[in-house]
Structure formats: structure tokens, C-alpha cells
PDB file of C-alpha atoms in Angstrom:
ATOM      1  CA  MET A 418       0.159   0.046   0.045  1.00  0.00           C
ATOM      2  CA  ALA A 419       1.189   3.356  -1.028  1.00  0.00           C
ATOM      3  CA  ARG A 420       2.471   5.938   1.795  1.00  0.00           C
ATOM      4  CA  ALA A 421       0.080   9.023   2.398  1.00  0.00           C
ATOM      5  CA  GLY A 422       1.460  11.650   0.212  1.00  0.00           C
ATOM      6  CA  LEU A 423       4.149   9.635  -1.527  1.00  0.00           C
ATOM      7  CA  THR A 424       3.565   9.633  -5.423  1.00  0.00           C
ATOM      8  CA  THR A 425       5.680   8.378  -8.408  1.00  0.00           C
ATOM      9  CA  GLU A 426       5.996  12.136  -8.922  1.00  0.00           C
ATOM     10  CA  HIS A 427       7.731  12.786  -5.402  1.00  0.00           C
ATOM     11  CA  VAL A 428       9.607   9.855  -6.172  1.00  0.00           C
ATOM     12  CA  VAL A 429      11.257  11.145  -9.708  1.00  0.00           C
ATOM     13  CA  ARG A 430      11.741  14.782  -8.039  1.00  0.00           C
ATOM     14  CA  ALA A 431      13.412  13.219  -5.298  1.00  0.00           C
ATOM     15  CA  ALA A 432      15.899  11.208  -7.574  1.00  0.00           C
ATOM     16  CA  ALA A 433      16.301  14.178  -9.983  1.00  0.00           C
ATOM     17  CA  GLU A 434      18.232  16.114  -7.411  1.00  0.00           C
ATOM     18  CA  PRO A 435      21.179  13.560  -6.969  1.00  0.00           C
ATOM     19  CA  ALA A 436      20.857  12.982 -10.817  1.00  0.00           C
ATOM     20  CA  ASP A 437      21.769  16.703 -11.374  1.00  0.00           C
ATOM     21  CA  THR A 438      24.611  17.120  -8.650  1.00  0.00           C
ATOM     22  CA  VAL A 439      26.107  13.876  -8.835  1.00  0.00           C
ATOM     23  CA  GLY A 440      25.440  12.132 -11.895  1.00  0.00           C
ATOM     24  CA  PHE A 441      22.613   9.906 -13.728  1.00  0.00           C
ATOM     25  CA  ASP A 442      24.618   7.031 -12.877  1.00  0.00           C
ATOM     26  CA  HIS A 443      24.780   7.487  -9.416  1.00  0.00           C
ATOM     27  CA  VAL A 444      20.989   7.602  -8.802  1.00  0.00           C
ATOM     28  CA  THR A 445      19.833   4.737  -6.380  1.00  0.00           C
ATOM     29  CA  LEU A 446      16.318   3.762  -5.043  1.00  0.00           C
ATOM     30  CA  SER A 447      17.934   3.931  -1.774  1.00  0.00           C
ATOM     31  CA  ALA A 448      18.509   7.731  -1.845  1.00  0.00           C
ATOM     32  CA  PRO A 449      14.446   8.807  -2.407  1.00  0.00           C
ATOM     33  CA  ALA A 450      13.650   6.083   0.104  1.00  0.00           C
ATOM     34  CA  CYS A 451      15.763   7.496   2.815  1.00  0.00           C
ATOM     35  CA  GLY A 452      14.300  10.647   2.125  1.00  0.00           C
ATOM     36  CA  PHE A 453      11.191   9.644   2.505  1.00  0.00           C
ATOM     37  CA  GLY A 454      11.768   7.367   5.470  1.00  0.00           C
ATOM     38  CA  VAL A 455      10.604   4.267   4.022  1.00  0.00           C
ATOM     39  CA  ARG A 456      12.483   1.141   3.053  1.00  0.00           C
ATOM     40  CA  ASP A 457      13.583   0.732  -0.836  1.00  0.00           C
ATOM     41  CA  ALA A 458      10.865  -1.769  -1.375  1.00  0.00           C
ATOM     42  CA  GLY A 459       7.962   0.896  -0.116  1.00  0.00           C
ATOM     43  CA  LEU A 460       8.900   2.614  -3.818  1.00  0.00           C
ATOM     44  CA  HIS A 461       8.031  -0.228  -5.728  1.00  0.00           C
ATOM     45  CA  SER A 462       4.378   0.973  -5.567  1.00  0.00           C
ATOM     46  CA  HIS A 463       5.611   4.084  -7.578  1.00  0.00           C
ATOM     47  CA  VAL A 464       8.378   2.800  -9.769  1.00  0.00           C
ATOM     48  CA  LYS A 465       8.914  -0.706 -10.828  1.00  0.00           C
ATOM     49  CA  ASN A 466      12.951  -0.789 -10.320  1.00  0.00           C
ATOM     50  CA  LEU A 467      15.932   1.380 -10.922  1.00  0.00           C
ATOM     51  CA  GLY A 468      15.709   1.191 -14.929  1.00  0.00           C
ATOM     52  CA  ASP A 469      11.989   2.709 -14.309  1.00  0.00           C
ATOM     53  CA  LEU A 470      13.235   5.613 -12.115  1.00  0.00           C
ATOM     54  CA  ARG A 471      16.006   6.319 -14.618  1.00  0.00           C
ATOM     55  CA  THR A 472      13.874   5.838 -17.629  1.00  0.00           C
ATOM     56  CA  ARG A 473      11.172   8.484 -15.696  1.00  0.00           C
ATOM     57  CA  LEU A 474      14.406  10.749 -15.088  1.00  0.00           C
ATOM     58  CA  ALA A 475      15.559  10.642 -18.583  1.00  0.00           C
ATOM     59  CA  LEU A 476      12.012  11.630 -20.543  1.00  0.00           C
ATOM     60  CA  PRO A 477      11.810  15.030 -18.971  1.00  0.00           C
ATOM     61  CA  ALA A 478      15.399  15.632 -19.540  1.00  0.00           C
ATOM     62  CA  GLY A 479      14.952  14.698 -23.140  1.00  0.00           C
ATOM     63  CA  GLU A 480      12.034  16.804 -23.438  1.00  0.00           C
ATOM     64  CA  GLU A 481      13.128  19.756 -22.012  1.00  0.00           C
ATOM     65  CA  CYS A 482      16.179  19.225 -24.625  1.00  0.00           C
ATOM     66  CA  ALA A 483      14.103  19.304 -27.363  1.00  0.00           C
ATOM     67  CA  ASP A 484      12.022  22.105 -26.149  1.00  0.00           C
ATOM     68  CA  ARG A 485      15.267  24.293 -25.593  1.00  0.00           C
ATOM     69  CA  VAL A 486      16.588  23.418 -29.459  1.00  0.00           C
ATOM     70  CA  GLY A 487      13.100  23.941 -30.646  1.00  0.00           C
ATOM     71  CA  ALA A 488      12.833  27.291 -28.877  1.00  0.00           C
ATOM     72  CA  ALA A 489      16.155  28.101 -30.309  1.00  0.00           C
ATOM     73  CA  VAL A 490      15.171  27.617 -33.871  1.00  0.00           C
ATOM     74  CA  ALA A 491      11.494  29.012 -33.403  1.00  0.00           C
ATOM     75  CA  GLY A 492      13.267  32.354 -32.205  1.00  0.00           C
ATOM     76  CA  ARG A 493      15.015  32.680 -35.637  1.00  0.00           C
ATOM     77  CA  ALA A 494      11.637  32.216 -37.658  1.00  0.00           C
ATOM     78  CA  GLY A 495      10.519  35.545 -39.581  1.00  0.00           C
ATOM     79  CA  LYS A 496      14.099  36.781 -39.782  1.00  0.00           C
ATOM     80  CA  GLY A 497      16.133  37.601 -43.119  1.00  0.00           C
ATOM     81  CA  GLU A 498      17.370  34.993 -45.250  1.00  0.00           C
ATOM     82  CA  PRO A 499      21.064  34.964 -43.769  1.00  0.00           C
ATOM     83  CA  ASP A 500      19.063  34.126 -40.215  1.00  0.00           C
ATOM     84  CA  LEU A 501      17.101  31.648 -41.569  1.00  0.00           C
ATOM     85  CA  ALA A 502      20.245  29.954 -43.242  1.00  0.00           C
ATOM     86  CA  ASP A 503      21.867  30.139 -39.561  1.00  0.00           C
ATOM     87  CA  ALA A 504      18.458  28.521 -38.105  1.00  0.00           C
ATOM     88  CA  VAL A 505      18.507  25.619 -40.510  1.00  0.00           C
ATOM     89  CA  ARG A 506      22.497  24.889 -39.737  1.00  0.00           C
ATOM     90  CA  LEU A 507      22.024  25.189 -36.093  1.00  0.00           C
ATOM     91  CA  LEU A 508      20.026  21.735 -35.904  1.00  0.00           C
ATOM     92  CA  PRO A 509      22.055  19.342 -37.627  1.00  0.00           C
ATOM     93  CA  SER A 510      25.348  21.165 -35.949  1.00  0.00           C
ATOM     94  CA  THR A 511      23.650  20.449 -32.493  1.00  0.00           C
ATOM     95  CA  PHE A 512      23.132  16.883 -33.072  1.00  0.00           C
ATOM     96  CA  HIS A 513      26.638  16.156 -34.688  1.00  0.00           C
ATOM     97  CA  GLY A 514      28.362  18.147 -31.774  1.00  0.00           C
ATOM     98  CA  PHE A 515      26.571  16.041 -29.537  1.00  0.00           C
ATOM     99  CA  GLY A 516      27.020  12.781 -31.190  1.00  0.00           C
ATOM    100  CA  SER A 517      30.456  13.647 -31.371  1.00  0.00           C
ATOM    101  CA  LEU A 518      31.049  14.367 -28.086  1.00  0.00           C
ATOM    102  CA  GLU A 519      29.088  10.927 -26.784  1.00  0.00           C
ATOM    103  CA  ALA A 520      31.195   9.018 -29.233  1.00  0.00           C
ATOM    104  CA  LEU A 521      34.187   9.922 -27.436  1.00  0.00           C
ATOM    105  CA  GLY A 522      32.991   9.432 -24.149  1.00  0.00           C
ATOM    106  CA  GLY A 523      32.211  13.292 -23.410  1.00  0.00           C
ATOM    107  CA  PHE A 524      28.971  13.180 -21.625  1.00  0.00           C
ATOM    108  CA  ASP A 525      30.136   9.268 -19.770  1.00  0.00           C
ATOM    109  CA  ALA A 526      26.682   8.211 -20.517  1.00  0.00           C
ATOM    110  CA  PRO A 527      25.444   4.719 -19.324  1.00  0.00           C
ATOM    111  CA  ALA A 528      26.203   2.217 -21.844  1.00  0.00           C
ATOM    112  CA  MET A 529      22.776  -0.108 -20.592  1.00  0.00           C
ATOM    113  CA  TRP A 530      21.094   1.401 -23.546  1.00  0.00           C
ATOM    114  CA  ARG A 531      23.603   0.309 -26.013  1.00  0.00           C
ATOM    115  CA  ARG A 532      23.386  -3.408 -27.949  1.00  0.00           C
ATOM    116  CA  PRO A 533      26.051  -5.469 -27.838  1.00  0.00           C
ATOM    117  CA  GLY A 534      27.633  -5.925 -31.289  1.00  0.00           C
ATOM    118  CA  ASN A 535      26.110  -2.554 -32.563  1.00  0.00           C
ATOM    119  CA  ARG A 536      28.938  -0.831 -34.520  1.00  0.00           C
ATOM    120  CA  ARG A 537      27.122   2.259 -33.684  1.00  0.00           C
ATOM    121  CA  SER A 538      27.387   1.742 -30.017  1.00  0.00           C
ATOM    122  CA  ARG A 539      31.134   2.134 -30.512  1.00  0.00           C
ATOM    123  CA  PRO A 540      33.480   5.006 -31.172  1.00  0.00           C
ATOM    124  CA  ALA A 541      35.314   4.640 -34.429  1.00  0.00           C
ATOM    125  CA  HIS A 542      38.410   4.778 -32.269  1.00  0.00           C
ATOM    126  CA  HIS A 543      37.157   1.141 -30.650  1.00  0.00           C
ATOM    127  CA  PRO A 544      39.302  -1.745 -31.105  1.00  0.00           C
ATOM    128  CA  ALA A 545      36.394  -3.538 -31.884  1.00  0.00           C
ATOM    129  CA  ALA A 546      35.066  -1.141 -34.788  1.00  0.00           C
ATOM    130  CA  PRO A 547      35.722  -1.948 -38.273  1.00  0.00           C
ATOM    131  CA  ALA A 548      38.942  -1.018 -40.158  1.00  0.00           C
ATOM    132  CA  HIS A 549      36.961   0.980 -42.890  1.00  0.00           C
ATOM    133  CA  GLU A 550      35.330   3.151 -40.067  1.00  0.00           C
ATOM    134  CA  GLY A 551      36.636   6.173 -38.210  1.00  0.00           C
ATOM    135  CA  PRO A 552      38.614   9.638 -38.926  1.00  0.00           C
ATOM    136  CA  ASP A 553      41.548   7.819 -41.041  1.00  0.00           C
ATOM    137  CA  ALA A 554      39.046   6.008 -43.060  1.00  0.00           C
ATOM    138  CA  LEU A 555      39.842   7.995 -46.090  1.00  0.00           C
ATOM    139  CA  GLY A 556      43.412   8.773 -44.658  1.00  0.00           C
ATOM    140  CA  THR A 557      42.497  12.214 -44.759  1.00  0.00           C
ATOM    141  CA  HIS A 558      41.438  13.067 -41.305  1.00  0.00           C
ATOM    142  CA  GLY A 559      37.616  12.575 -42.568  1.00  0.00           C
ATOM    143  CA  ARG A 560      37.963  15.135 -45.492  1.00  0.00           C
ATOM    144  CA  GLN A 561      37.576  14.462 -49.042  1.00  0.00           C
ATOM    145  CA  GLU A 562      40.613  15.096 -51.567  1.00  0.00           C
ATOM    146  CA  ARG A 563      39.791  17.433 -54.520  1.00  0.00           C
TER     147      ARG A 563
END
């Protein structure tokens, strides 16, 4: 039975603070449980398990990121042609930058979402990456020769 006043939203909010301060990988069920004065098992009526809690934390973060990118692009609507071109370039540049940093471990994101054997889940410099991939695949550090 759920504790009076304790909701799924309260549990997720309580877990969000450690996620922001010590990192997503360090989110546990015991931290919010301790904060509410219940055992870990007492949270299972609100979240299934740690994976469910982390998913509930990640979804709003993804939505917030999408909202910020959308606002940045929408803020350029109605501007002159050069500004419109900048808005069009912003979105792919954002995703490319994120992908490049993530591939190099810049965000230290957990590998739990990566599928074993998925070539895209490994950085190009990873020992298991195919030889034809990577920045030197063309011998030009990613640039095409003319």
C-alpha cells in the first residue's frame, strides 16, 4: 500500500536532485527511499525498479532538451534570409556536436542502452570498430581530397 502523500512524481523529483549533482549513473532507489523514511521496497508501488526510475528521469530531460532546441530554432523564424540559413544549420550542428562528444565519452553516458555488437555504439577509435570506419578511413582525417 502506498504511503499517504507519496506519489510517483515525488519519488522522481527526489531522485532528480542527486542525478543533477552527482550524475545519472549514481541514481539509486535507496536515496529517495531514505529521504521519505521508507525502505527501498516501499517505492515499488510507485516505480518498478531502478531502470524504471531512470527512464522516468530521462524522459523529461529529453523533452527539456527538445524544447530548448525548438525554442532556439523558432526564435529565428521571421528573420532575414541569412538568419534563416543559420537556423537551418543550427539543428544538424547541434546533433552532430552531441554525437561527436558522446562517441568520445564526453558525457560519460551509461552503456546500458547500447546493444552488444552494434557498431554505432562504439566510438570509431574503439578496438572492435571495423577498420573501414573512423577519422582516418579515407586517409584524410575525414576530409575528402579534391
